Coordinates of C-alpha atoms in Angstrom, one line a residue:
M1 CA 98.8 114.6 106.3
L2 CA 99.2 112.9 109.8
C3 CA 96.8 110.4 108.6
W4 CA 98.8 109.6 105.6
A5 CA 102.0 109.5 107.4
R6 CA 100.5 106.6 109.7
C7 CA 99.2 104.8 106.8
A8 CA 102.6 105.0 105.2
S9 CA 104.3 103.9 108.5
A10 CA 102.2 100.7 108.8
T11 CA 103.2 99.4 105.4
A12 CA 106.5 101.1 105.3
V13 CA 108.4 97.2 105.3
L14 CA 108.6 95.7 102.4
V15 CA 108.5 91.8 102.7
L16 CA 111.1 90.2 100.3
A17 CA 111.9 87.1 101.9
A18 CA 111.3 84.0 100.2
C19 CA 108.1 82.3 100.5
S20 CA 107.4 79.6 103.5
N21 CA 107.2 76.1 102.4
G22 CA 106.7 74.9 105.8
D23 CA 103.6 73.9 107.6
E24 CA 103.0 75.4 111.4
D25 CA 103.7 73.0 114.0
L26 CA 100.5 71.5 115.1
P27 CA 99.7 69.3 118.2
L28 CA 99.6 65.7 117.6
F29 CA 96.1 64.0 117.8
V30 CA 95.2 60.4 117.4
E31 CA 93.6 60.2 113.9
P32 CA 89.8 59.8 114.1
D33 CA 88.2 57.1 112.4
T34 CA 86.7 59.3 109.8
A35 CA 89.4 61.2 107.4
V36 CA 88.4 64.1 105.4
S37 CA 89.3 64.1 101.5
Y38 CA 89.1 67.0 99.6
E39 CA 89.3 68.6 96.6
L40 CA 91.1 72.2 96.4
T41 CA 90.2 75.3 94.2
I42 CA 92.3 78.6 94.3
E43 CA 90.4 81.3 92.9
G44 CA 91.4 85.2 92.1
A45 CA 94.9 84.9 91.6
P46 CA 96.2 87.8 89.1
D47 CA 98.0 85.6 86.8
E48 CA 99.7 82.3 86.2
E49 CA 102.8 83.0 87.8
I50 CA 101.5 83.9 90.9
L51 CA 98.9 80.6 90.9
S52 CA 101.8 78.4 90.3
L53 CA 103.6 79.6 93.5
L54 CA 100.4 79.2 95.4
E55 CA 100.0 75.8 94.3
Q56 CA 103.6 75.0 95.2
S57 CA 103.6 76.8 98.6
L58 CA 100.0 76.5 100.3
A59 CA 99.9 73.4 102.7
L60 CA 96.2 72.9 101.5
S61 CA 97.5 72.0 98.2
R62 CA 101.2 70.2 99.4
Q63 CA 99.2 68.2 101.7
Q64 CA 96.3 67.4 99.5
E65 CA 97.0 63.7 99.0
K66 CA 97.4 63.1 102.5
G67 CA 93.5 64.6 103.3
A68 CA 92.9 66.0 106.9
Q69 CA 91.8 64.8 110.0
S70 CA 88.6 66.8 110.3
L71 CA 86.9 69.4 108.7
A72 CA 88.2 72.0 111.7
F73 CA 91.8 70.7 110.7
L74 CA 91.1 71.7 106.8
R75 CA 89.7 75.3 107.5
R76 CA 92.8 75.6 110.4
R77 CA 95.1 74.5 107.4
G78 CA 93.8 77.2 105.2
E79 CA 93.8 79.9 107.4
G80 CA 97.7 79.0 108.2
D81 CA 98.3 79.3 104.3
V82 CA 97.1 83.3 104.6
A83 CA 100.6 84.1 105.9
T84 CA 102.5 82.4 103.0
A85 CA 99.9 83.8 100.1
Q86 CA 100.4 87.5 101.7
K87 CA 104.2 86.7 101.2
I88 CA 103.6 85.9 97.7
M89 CA 101.5 88.4 96.7
R90 CA 103.5 91.4 98.3
S91 CA 106.6 89.7 96.7
R92 CA 104.7 90.7 93.5
G93 CA 103.7 94.2 94.3
Y94 CA 100.2 93.5 95.8
Y95 CA 100.6 95.0 99.0
E96 CA 96.7 95.0 99.9
A97 CA 95.7 91.5 99.0
S98 CA 93.2 89.6 101.1
F99 CA 92.4 86.1 101.4
D100 CA 89.1 84.1 101.8
V101 CA 89.0 80.3 103.1
A102 CA 86.0 78.2 102.7
V103 CA 85.6 74.7 103.7
E104 CA 82.0 72.7 102.4
E105 CA 81.4 69.5 103.2
L106 CA 80.1 67.0 100.3
P107 CA 77.4 64.7 100.4
P108 CA 78.4 60.9 100.7
E109 CA 78.9 59.1 97.0
E110 CA 76.2 56.7 96.5
D111 CA 78.5 53.8 96.6
E112 CA 79.8 54.5 99.8
G113 CA 78.8 52.8 103.3
T114 CA 79.1 49.2 101.7
R115 CA 78.9 46.6 104.4
A116 CA 82.4 45.9 106.4
E117 CA 84.1 42.3 105.3
G118 CA 83.5 39.9 108.3
A119 CA 81.3 42.3 109.9
E120 CA 77.7 41.6 110.9
A121 CA 75.0 42.6 108.3
E122 CA 73.5 45.2 110.1
E123 CA 77.1 47.1 110.5
L124 CA 78.3 49.2 107.8
E125 CA 81.5 51.1 107.2
E126 CA 81.1 54.8 108.1
P127 CA 81.7 56.9 104.6
E128 CA 84.4 58.9 104.3
T129 CA 84.1 62.7 104.7
R130 CA 84.5 64.5 101.5
A131 CA 84.8 68.3 101.0
I132 CA 85.9 71.1 99.0
A133 CA 88.3 73.9 100.0
T134 CA 88.1 77.1 98.1
F135 CA 91.0 79.4 98.7
T136 CA 90.2 82.7 97.4
V137 CA 92.5 85.6 96.5
N138 CA 91.3 89.3 96.4
P139 CA 94.4 90.7 94.9
G140 CA 93.7 94.7 95.3
R141 CA 95.8 97.2 93.0
A142 CA 99.8 96.1 92.3
F143 CA 101.5 98.6 93.4
T144 CA 104.0 100.5 91.3
L145 CA 107.7 101.2 91.8
T146 CA 108.1 104.6 91.5
S147 CA 111.8 105.1 92.7
H148 CA 114.9 102.8 93.7
R149 CA 117.8 104.4 95.1
L150 CA 121.3 103.0 95.7
I151 CA 123.0 104.6 98.6
L152 CA 126.6 103.8 98.7
I153 CA 128.4 104.6 101.9
D154 CA 131.3 103.4 103.6
S155 CA 133.6 103.9 100.4
G156 CA 136.9 104.6 102.9
G157 CA 138.4 107.3 100.5
A158 CA 136.8 108.4 96.6
A159 CA 133.6 107.6 96.5
P160 CA 132.4 105.5 93.3
D161 CA 130.3 106.4 90.4
P162 CA 126.4 106.3 91.3
L163 CA 124.9 103.3 90.3
E164 CA 121.4 103.3 88.7
A165 CA 118.9 100.5 90.4
A166 CA 116.7 100.2 87.1
A167 CA 119.9 99.6 84.9
L168 CA 120.9 96.7 87.3
G169 CA 117.0 95.0 86.9
S170 CA 114.7 96.9 89.3
P171 CA 111.2 97.1 88.1
V172 CA 111.3 100.8 88.2
G173 CA 107.7 101.9 86.8
D174 CA 106.5 98.5 86.8
A175 CA 105.0 96.5 89.4
A176 CA 107.0 96.5 92.6
A177 CA 108.0 93.0 92.7
A178 CA 110.5 91.8 95.1
A179 CA 112.6 89.6 92.9
G180 CA 113.7 92.5 90.6
I181 CA 114.4 94.7 93.6
V182 CA 116.8 92.2 95.3
A183 CA 118.4 91.4 92.0
A184 CA 119.3 95.0 91.5
E185 CA 120.5 95.0 95.1
Q186 CA 122.7 92.0 94.4
G187 CA 123.8 93.3 91.0
A188 CA 124.6 96.2 92.7
V189 CA 127.3 94.6 95.2
A190 CA 128.4 92.5 92.5
E191 CA 129.5 95.6 90.2
L192 CA 131.2 97.0 92.9
R193 CA 133.4 93.9 93.5
R194 CA 134.0 93.8 89.8
N195 CA 135.5 97.3 90.2
G196 CA 137.7 97.3 93.0
R197 CA 135.8 97.0 96.0
P198 CA 136.2 93.2 97.3
Y199 CA 134.2 94.1 100.5
A200 CA 131.0 95.6 99.3
T201 CA 128.1 94.7 100.9
F202 CA 124.4 95.0 101.1
R203 CA 123.0 96.6 104.6
S204 CA 119.4 97.4 104.7
R205 CA 116.3 98.6 103.0
D206 CA 113.7 101.1 103.4
A207 CA 110.6 101.1 101.9
V208 CA 107.6 103.6 102.0
A209 CA 104.4 103.1 100.3
D210 CA 101.5 105.3 99.2
L211 CA 98.3 103.8 99.9
E212 CA 96.3 106.7 98.1
A213 CA 98.4 106.4 94.6
A214 CA 99.2 102.8 95.3
T215 CA 103.0 103.5 94.9
L216 CA 106.1 102.2 96.4
E217 CA 109.5 104.1 96.8
V218 CA 112.7 102.1 98.1
E219 CA 116.2 103.0 99.3
S220 CA 118.8 100.2 99.7
I221 CA 121.8 101.0 101.6
I222 CA 125.3 99.8 100.4
A223 CA 128.6 99.7 102.0
T224 CA 131.0 99.7 99.2
G225 CA 134.3 99.2 101.2
P226 CA 137.8 100.2 100.2
F227 CA 139.3 100.5 96.7
Y228 CA 141.6 97.7 96.2
R229 CA 144.4 96.3 93.2
F230 CA 145.3 93.1 92.9
G231 CA 148.2 92.3 95.4
D232 CA 150.5 89.3 96.1
I233 CA 149.2 85.6 95.5
A234 CA 149.4 82.9 98.6
F235 CA 149.0 79.3 98.1
T236 CA 148.3 76.6 100.5
G237 CA 147.5 72.9 100.3
N238 CA 149.9 72.3 97.0
P239 CA 152.8 70.3 98.1
S240 CA 153.3 68.4 95.0
V241 CA 152.2 70.8 92.4
E242 CA 154.6 73.7 91.6
E243 CA 153.4 77.3 92.6
A244 CA 155.2 78.7 89.2
Y245 CA 152.8 76.4 87.2
L246 CA 149.7 77.7 89.0
R247 CA 150.6 81.3 88.6
T248 CA 150.7 80.6 84.3
Y249 CA 146.5 80.5 84.9
V250 CA 146.3 83.6 86.6
P251 CA 144.1 85.6 84.5
W252 CA 145.0 89.4 85.7
E253 CA 148.1 91.3 85.5
P254 CA 149.9 92.3 88.6
G255 CA 148.5 95.9 90.0
A256 CA 145.3 95.6 88.6
V257 CA 142.2 96.7 89.8
F258 CA 140.4 94.0 91.6
D259 CA 137.7 92.3 90.0
V260 CA 135.9 89.3 91.6
D261 CA 134.8 87.5 88.3
A262 CA 138.7 87.0 87.8
L263 CA 138.8 85.2 91.0
K264 CA 136.1 83.1 89.8
A265 CA 137.8 82.4 86.3
Y266 CA 141.1 81.6 88.4
Q267 CA 139.3 79.0 90.4
T268 CA 137.7 77.4 87.4
E269 CA 141.1 77.3 85.6
L270 CA 142.5 75.4 88.9
F271 CA 139.9 73.2 88.9
G272 CA 140.3 72.5 85.6
T273 CA 143.9 71.0 85.8
G274 CA 142.3 67.9 87.3
L275 CA 145.0 68.3 90.0
F276 CA 142.6 69.4 92.8
S277 CA 139.8 68.0 94.5
G278 CA 139.1 71.5 95.9
A279 CA 140.0 75.0 95.3
S280 CA 139.0 78.2 96.8
V281 CA 140.3 81.8 95.6
S282 CA 139.5 84.8 97.7
P283 CA 140.7 87.8 99.7
P284 CA 141.3 88.0 103.4
D285 CA 138.3 88.2 105.6
D286 CA 139.4 91.5 106.8
P287 CA 140.2 94.6 104.5
P288 CA 143.9 95.3 104.6
E289 CA 145.3 98.3 105.6
S290 CA 147.4 99.0 102.2
D291 CA 145.7 99.9 98.8
S292 CA 146.4 96.3 97.5
V293 CA 144.6 93.0 98.6
P294 CA 146.1 89.6 98.8
I295 CA 145.0 86.6 97.3
L296 CA 144.8 83.4 99.2
V297 CA 144.8 80.3 97.1
T298 CA 143.4 77.1 99.3
L299 CA 143.8 73.9 97.4
D300 CA 143.1 70.4 98.3
E301 CA 145.2 68.0 95.7
A302 CA 143.6 65.2 94.1
P303 CA 145.2 61.7 93.7
F304 CA 147.5 61.7 90.9
R305 CA 147.4 58.5 89.7
T306 CA 144.5 56.6 88.0
V307 CA 144.0 52.8 86.8
T308 CA 140.9 51.6 84.8
L309 CA 139.9 48.6 83.7
G310 CA 137.1 47.9 80.7
T311 CA 135.8 45.3 78.6
R312 CA 133.3 45.2 75.4
Y313 CA 132.1 42.5 73.4
S314 CA 130.5 42.3 70.0
T315 CA 129.5 39.3 68.0
D316 CA 131.9 40.1 65.2
D317 CA 135.0 40.8 67.5
G318 CA 134.0 38.9 70.1
P319 CA 135.1 39.8 73.5
A320 CA 137.9 42.4 73.9
V321 CA 139.5 44.2 77.2
R322 CA 141.1 47.6 77.8
G323 CA 143.4 48.7 80.7
S324 CA 145.1 52.1 81.3
F325 CA 147.3 53.8 83.7
E326 CA 147.6 57.5 84.1
H327 CA 150.1 59.4 86.0
R328 CA 149.1 63.4 86.0
N329 CA 151.7 65.9 87.6
L330 CA 154.7 63.9 86.8
F331 CA 157.3 66.5 87.1
G332 CA 155.0 69.0 89.4
A333 CA 153.6 70.9 86.9
N334 CA 150.7 68.7 85.3
E335 CA 152.8 66.4 82.9
T336 CA 150.6 63.5 82.0
F337 CA 151.7 60.2 81.2
G338 CA 149.6 57.5 80.1
V339 CA 149.7 53.7 79.2
T340 CA 146.8 51.9 77.4
L341 CA 146.5 48.4 76.2
E342 CA 143.7 46.9 74.5
A343 CA 143.5 43.2 73.5
G344 CA 140.6 41.5 71.6
L345 CA 140.7 38.3 69.7
E346 CA 141.8 40.2 66.4
E347 CA 143.6 43.6 67.3
Q348 CA 146.2 44.1 70.4
I349 CA 147.4 47.8 70.8
L350 CA 149.7 49.1 73.2
G351 CA 150.0 52.9 73.4
F352 CA 151.9 55.7 75.0
T353 CA 150.9 59.1 75.5
Y354 CA 152.4 62.4 77.1
L355 CA 151.1 65.7 77.5
E356 CA 152.7 68.8 79.0
P357 CA 150.3 71.6 79.6
Q358 CA 151.1 75.5 79.3
F359 CA 153.6 74.8 76.9
L360 CA 155.5 78.0 76.0
R361 CA 152.5 79.9 76.3
D362 CA 149.1 79.8 78.1
G363 CA 146.4 77.2 76.9
Q364 CA 148.7 75.7 74.8
D365 CA 150.0 71.7 75.2
F366 CA 153.1 69.5 73.8
T367 CA 151.9 66.2 73.0
A368 CA 153.4 62.8 72.0
G369 CA 152.6 59.2 71.6
L370 CA 153.8 56.1 70.5
E371 CA 151.3 53.4 69.2
L372 CA 152.3 49.7 68.6
R373 CA 149.8 47.4 66.7
H374 CA 149.3 44.0 65.9
I375 CA 146.1 43.4 63.7
E376 CA 144.8 40.4 62.2
D377 CA 141.0 41.0 60.8
D378 CA 139.0 40.4 57.6
A379 CA 140.5 43.8 55.9
F380 CA 144.1 43.3 56.4
D381 CA 146.8 42.0 58.6
E382 CA 149.5 44.7 60.3
I383 CA 152.3 44.8 62.5
G384 CA 153.5 48.2 63.1
G385 CA 153.9 51.6 64.6
T386 CA 153.2 55.2 64.9
L387 CA 154.8 58.0 66.8
T388 CA 153.3 61.2 67.1
V389 CA 154.5 64.6 68.3
G390 CA 152.3 68.0 68.3
L391 CA 151.0 71.1 69.7
Q392 CA 147.4 71.9 70.4
R393 CA 145.6 75.1 71.6
E394 CA 142.6 76.2 73.3
V395 CA 140.7 79.0 71.4
G396 CA 137.6 80.3 73.3
A397 CA 135.5 78.2 75.5
H398 CA 134.9 75.1 73.0
W399 CA 137.5 75.1 70.5
I400 CA 140.9 73.2 70.3
I401 CA 142.9 73.2 67.4
G402 CA 146.3 71.4 66.7
A403 CA 149.1 70.1 64.1
G404 CA 151.9 68.3 64.5
G405 CA 153.9 65.3 62.6
L406 CA 153.8 61.7 62.6
L407 CA 156.2 58.8 61.6
E408 CA 154.6 55.1 60.5
A409 CA 156.4 52.1 60.0
S410 CA 154.1 48.8 59.4
L411 CA 154.4 45.3 57.8
L412 CA 151.0 45.0 55.9
D413 CA 149.5 42.1 54.3
E414 CA 146.3 42.5 52.2
G415 CA 146.1 39.0 50.9
D416 CA 149.1 39.0 48.3
G417 CA 151.9 38.8 50.8
D418 CA 153.8 41.3 53.4
E419 CA 154.2 44.8 52.0
E420 CA 156.6 47.4 53.5
V421 CA 154.7 50.9 54.8
Y422 CA 156.7 53.8 55.7
L423 CA 155.0 57.3 55.6
A424 CA 155.5 60.5 57.3
G425 CA 152.6 63.2 58.1
L426 CA 151.6 66.4 58.9
P427 CA 148.3 66.0 60.7
V428 CA 146.1 69.5 61.2
F429 CA 142.7 69.4 63.4
A430 CA 140.0 71.6 64.7
L431 CA 138.0 70.0 67.8
Y432 CA 134.8 71.4 69.0
D433 CA 133.1 70.5 72.0
S434 CA 129.8 72.2 74.0
T435 CA 128.5 69.1 75.2
D436 CA 127.7 68.5 79.0
D437 CA 129.3 64.9 79.3
T438 CA 131.9 63.1 77.8
L439 CA 130.3 59.5 78.1
D440 CA 126.6 60.5 78.2
A441 CA 125.9 63.9 76.3
T442 CA 122.3 65.1 76.7
R443 CA 122.9 68.5 75.1
G444 CA 125.5 70.3 72.9
Q445 CA 127.3 69.4 70.1
R446 CA 130.9 67.8 69.1
A447 CA 132.8 68.1 65.7
R448 CA 136.5 67.3 64.6
F449 CA 137.5 68.5 61.2
S450 CA 141.3 67.2 60.2
I451 CA 143.6 67.2 57.1
T452 CA 146.9 65.2 56.8
P453 CA 149.3 65.1 54.2
F454 CA 151.1 61.9 53.8
A455 CA 154.5 61.1 52.0
G456 CA 156.5 57.6 52.1
L457 CA 157.0 54.5 50.4
F458 CA 154.4 51.8 49.9
D459 CA 155.8 48.5 48.8
S460 CA 158.9 50.2 47.7
E461 CA 157.4 52.6 45.5
S462 CA 157.0 56.5 46.5
T463 CA 153.4 57.9 47.5
F464 CA 151.7 60.5 48.2
F465 CA 148.2 61.5 49.4
T466 CA 145.7 63.8 51.6
K467 CA 143.2 62.7 54.0
L468 CA 140.5 65.0 54.9
E469 CA 137.8 63.7 57.4
A470 CA 135.0 65.4 59.2
R471 CA 132.9 64.2 62.3
G472 CA 130.3 65.5 64.3
S473 CA 127.2 64.6 66.5
A474 CA 124.6 66.9 68.1
Y475 CA 122.1 66.1 71.3
Q476 CA 119.0 67.3 72.2
D477 CA 117.3 66.9 76.0
L478 CA 113.9 66.9 74.6
L479 CA 111.9 67.9 77.9
G480 CA 115.0 69.6 79.4
D481 CA 115.4 66.7 82.3
R482 CA 117.8 64.1 80.4
R483 CA 115.3 61.6 80.4
F484 CA 114.5 61.7 76.1
V485 CA 117.4 62.8 74.4
L486 CA 117.9 62.9 70.6
A487 CA 121.3 62.4 69.4
E488 CA 122.5 62.6 65.7
R489 CA 125.8 62.0 64.2
G490 CA 127.5 62.0 60.8
R491 CA 131.0 61.5 59.0
I492 CA 132.4 62.4 55.9
G493 CA 135.9 61.8 54.3
S494 CA 138.0 61.8 51.0
I495 CA 141.3 60.7 50.3
V496 CA 143.1 62.5 47.5
A497 CA 145.4 60.1 45.7
A498 CA 147.5 60.3 42.4
D499 CA 147.3 56.5 42.2
N500 CA 144.7 54.8 44.3
D501 CA 146.8 51.5 44.5
L502 CA 149.5 53.6 46.3
V503 CA 147.3 54.2 49.2
P504 CA 148.2 51.5 52.1
A505 CA 144.7 49.7 53.6
T506 CA 145.8 50.9 57.2
R507 CA 145.0 54.6 55.7
R508 CA 141.7 54.2 53.6
F509 CA 138.5 54.6 54.6
F510 CA 136.4 51.7 56.2
S511 CA 132.9 51.6 57.9
G512 CA 130.5 49.2 59.6
G513 CA 130.7 47.7 63.4
G514 CA 129.9 49.3 66.7
G515 CA 131.6 52.4 66.5
S516 CA 130.2 53.2 63.1
V517 CA 127.3 51.5 61.6
R518 CA 125.8 49.1 63.8
G519 CA 124.4 45.9 62.5
Y520 CA 127.4 45.3 60.0
Q521 CA 130.6 43.5 60.7
E522 CA 133.5 45.5 61.3
D523 CA 134.7 47.7 58.2
F524 CA 132.3 45.5 55.7
I525 CA 130.5 48.5 54.2
G526 CA 132.1 49.1 50.6
P527 CA 133.8 47.2 48.1
I528 CA 134.2 44.0 48.8
D529 CA 137.2 41.5 47.1
A530 CA 136.8 38.0 45.8
D531 CA 137.4 36.4 49.0
N532 CA 135.0 38.2 50.6
D533 CA 137.2 40.7 52.5
P534 CA 136.6 44.5 52.8
E535 CA 138.7 46.5 50.6
G536 CA 138.3 50.0 52.2
G537 CA 138.1 53.1 50.0
L538 CA 139.1 56.5 49.1
S539 CA 135.8 58.5 50.6
V540 CA 133.2 57.4 53.2
A541 CA 129.9 59.1 54.3
E542 CA 127.9 57.7 57.5
A543 CA 124.6 59.3 59.3
G544 CA 122.8 58.0 62.3
I545 CA 120.0 59.0 64.5
E546 CA 119.2 57.8 68.0
L547 CA 116.6 58.2 70.4
R548 CA 117.6 57.7 74.2
A549 CA 114.9 57.1 76.9
R550 CA 115.1 56.7 80.8
V551 CA 112.2 54.4 81.3
F552 CA 112.5 53.6 84.9
G553 CA 115.2 55.1 87.5
D554 CA 118.8 54.1 86.3
L555 CA 117.0 51.9 83.2
G556 CA 117.1 52.9 79.9
V557 CA 116.1 52.2 76.3
A558 CA 117.4 53.4 72.8
I559 CA 116.3 52.9 69.3
F560 CA 118.5 53.8 66.5
T561 CA 119.1 53.7 63.0
E562 CA 122.4 54.3 60.8
A563 CA 123.6 54.3 57.1
G564 CA 127.0 54.5 55.8
V565 CA 128.6 54.4 52.3
V566 CA 132.4 53.8 51.0
S567 CA 133.4 54.1 47.7
D568 CA 136.7 53.6 45.4
D569 CA 136.7 57.6 44.3
A570 CA 138.2 60.3 46.2
L571 CA 134.4 61.8 45.6
I572 CA 131.6 60.1 47.5
D573 CA 129.5 57.8 45.1
L574 CA 126.3 56.6 46.5
S575 CA 126.0 54.2 43.7
A576 CA 128.6 52.0 45.5
G577 CA 125.7 50.9 47.6
V578 CA 124.3 52.4 51.0
Q579 CA 124.0 50.0 53.9
V580 CA 121.4 50.8 56.1
A581 CA 120.6 49.2 59.4
A582 CA 118.4 49.9 62.4
G583 CA 118.7 48.3 66.1
L584 CA 117.4 48.7 69.5
G585 CA 119.4 49.1 72.8
F586 CA 119.0 48.9 76.4
R587 CA 121.2 51.0 79.1
Y588 CA 122.0 51.2 82.8
Y589 CA 122.9 54.4 83.8
S590 CA 125.9 53.4 86.3
P591 CA 128.0 55.8 88.1
I592 CA 130.8 55.2 85.7
G593 CA 128.6 55.9 83.0
P594 CA 126.1 54.1 80.9
L595 CA 126.5 50.2 80.4
R596 CA 125.1 49.7 76.9
F597 CA 123.6 46.6 75.3
D598 CA 122.9 47.1 71.4
I599 CA 121.4 44.7 69.1
A600 CA 121.3 45.9 65.2
F601 CA 120.1 44.3 62.1
P602 CA 121.2 45.2 58.7
L603 CA 118.1 46.3 56.8
N604 CA 119.5 45.9 53.1
A605 CA 122.2 43.0 53.9
R606 CA 124.1 41.4 51.2
D607 CA 125.3 37.6 50.8
V608 CA 128.5 38.7 53.3
D609 CA 126.6 40.4 55.7
D610 CA 125.4 38.7 59.2
S611 CA 121.6 38.7 60.0
F612 CA 122.2 40.9 63.3
Q613 CA 125.2 42.2 65.1
A614 CA 124.9 42.4 69.4
Y615 CA 127.3 45.0 71.5
I616 CA 128.2 45.6 74.8
S617 CA 130.3 48.4 76.0
I618 CA 130.5 51.2 78.5
G619 CA 129.2 54.8 77.2
Q620 CA 127.2 55.8 74.5
A621 CA 127.7 54.8 71.0
F622 CA 128.6 58.2 70.1

């Protein structure tokens, strides 16, 4: 029994630290004339995971490309790797592992020993020393974790319910892997902090190994700290933002049991307002004497005003510029006012927007907008404006739904003289977005569904119609490193009208152009009139696929193909002519988003279609 106790004591410390990647500090020597290049073989690893860790961590592997100064130096490097390998093996439950390091010099290759350039004929270059280093793992038995007790102390009152290590991820009954043991300890602390114990901490760990049975028993000591409920909230660093607005995002009720996850959720909400460059939500460093814990919110306000300027170019529309101004926190509660101006050769659009968050209830926004337009293109000429108001609400993590109203007045010319248009509409929409980036998505999906009934006057006649439309896109990161991305998109729409002639051109469907089917002129897919001008239609369908690749640093390329059809009927009529295009793009991934140059060619061009179109813009095509 005494002998067993001594053996157990010798192995009572469980090594749970992360494996070191550093090499030993070595004295500096002048590199000898003959260096050593070597091949490395790692033998005996019990599984691929451990082999991979050894390859990543051993200095023999990490320094292989640099070679070694001498064979003796190479042996010393391998012997220094034993401690690192031992940590790796113990972290996976192998406490008896041993290691052998062998270095064998290889004979020179036959083509070595060539003449040195400029040297005397008798003098030859010394051949480089070549060697093979073999690092052998003798894993021994994998120890089994037979028990893992979580001992809760310092509760400061009523003790919490016991915690089971196995339920928190500890590998009880399996190999005594350190990662699972540590994960269970961290999980226990997190569980306590989610249930009223904000000051729970891990204290220590004791482990005893039975060398005869190859088993391990672990006890983890966790101090729970006192039990608390949420107390008052104190804000600092928000001189321009009203506290009443910030409190609307608090996810817990007054007096609720403390939950650290609620603090994280609140911090995320504060960041999501866009008003702060920094936000911290936490209890005080020292436990309070009362049974409620105050919450300290420390904020760092970000600039509230933003000015942007951009440009785009296409061979169809020519150059265009876009400028915008946005003021967030207009009245102290994150009210956002924006002005945008787009000016091109054919279109000039001035827009005003207003958004008030947390309107009447959490997660609900009030929106309003006014757009003034002057358009002169092949489809129609318009001078008009649209006023919109509405409510939109977040539903879950990715959905936004909304509804509202619009009033529109315009003077429209489709080639037969001016026609007055007065419309009222009730738009309803649902928006889904799970992508990882607005300008350059690499994973996730986007979708938008909308339905808008319209009523009004068109050329002095009453008109009633309903417009339905759905758009979607999906993105796949093919290798998981954002270098190769496959992107797909689709669009489908229909207008239900009693009389097709009573749908103004401004509300019909068009297809073609840089934001649609590249390779065709803007709006030119679909019916064409006698003057070779697009007429638009009552239904539309589009599809596209694009492969994006980063080929060198911030430079990338893309290949794509897209197709679209517009027909006069409310239901899609493919016999109206599906137009198909393909193209090649180049990308520069700048800090403000990808700069895009695309050139696209129609594959079944009609007489009215150009042979190609080129586009320059910021952001991906979709």
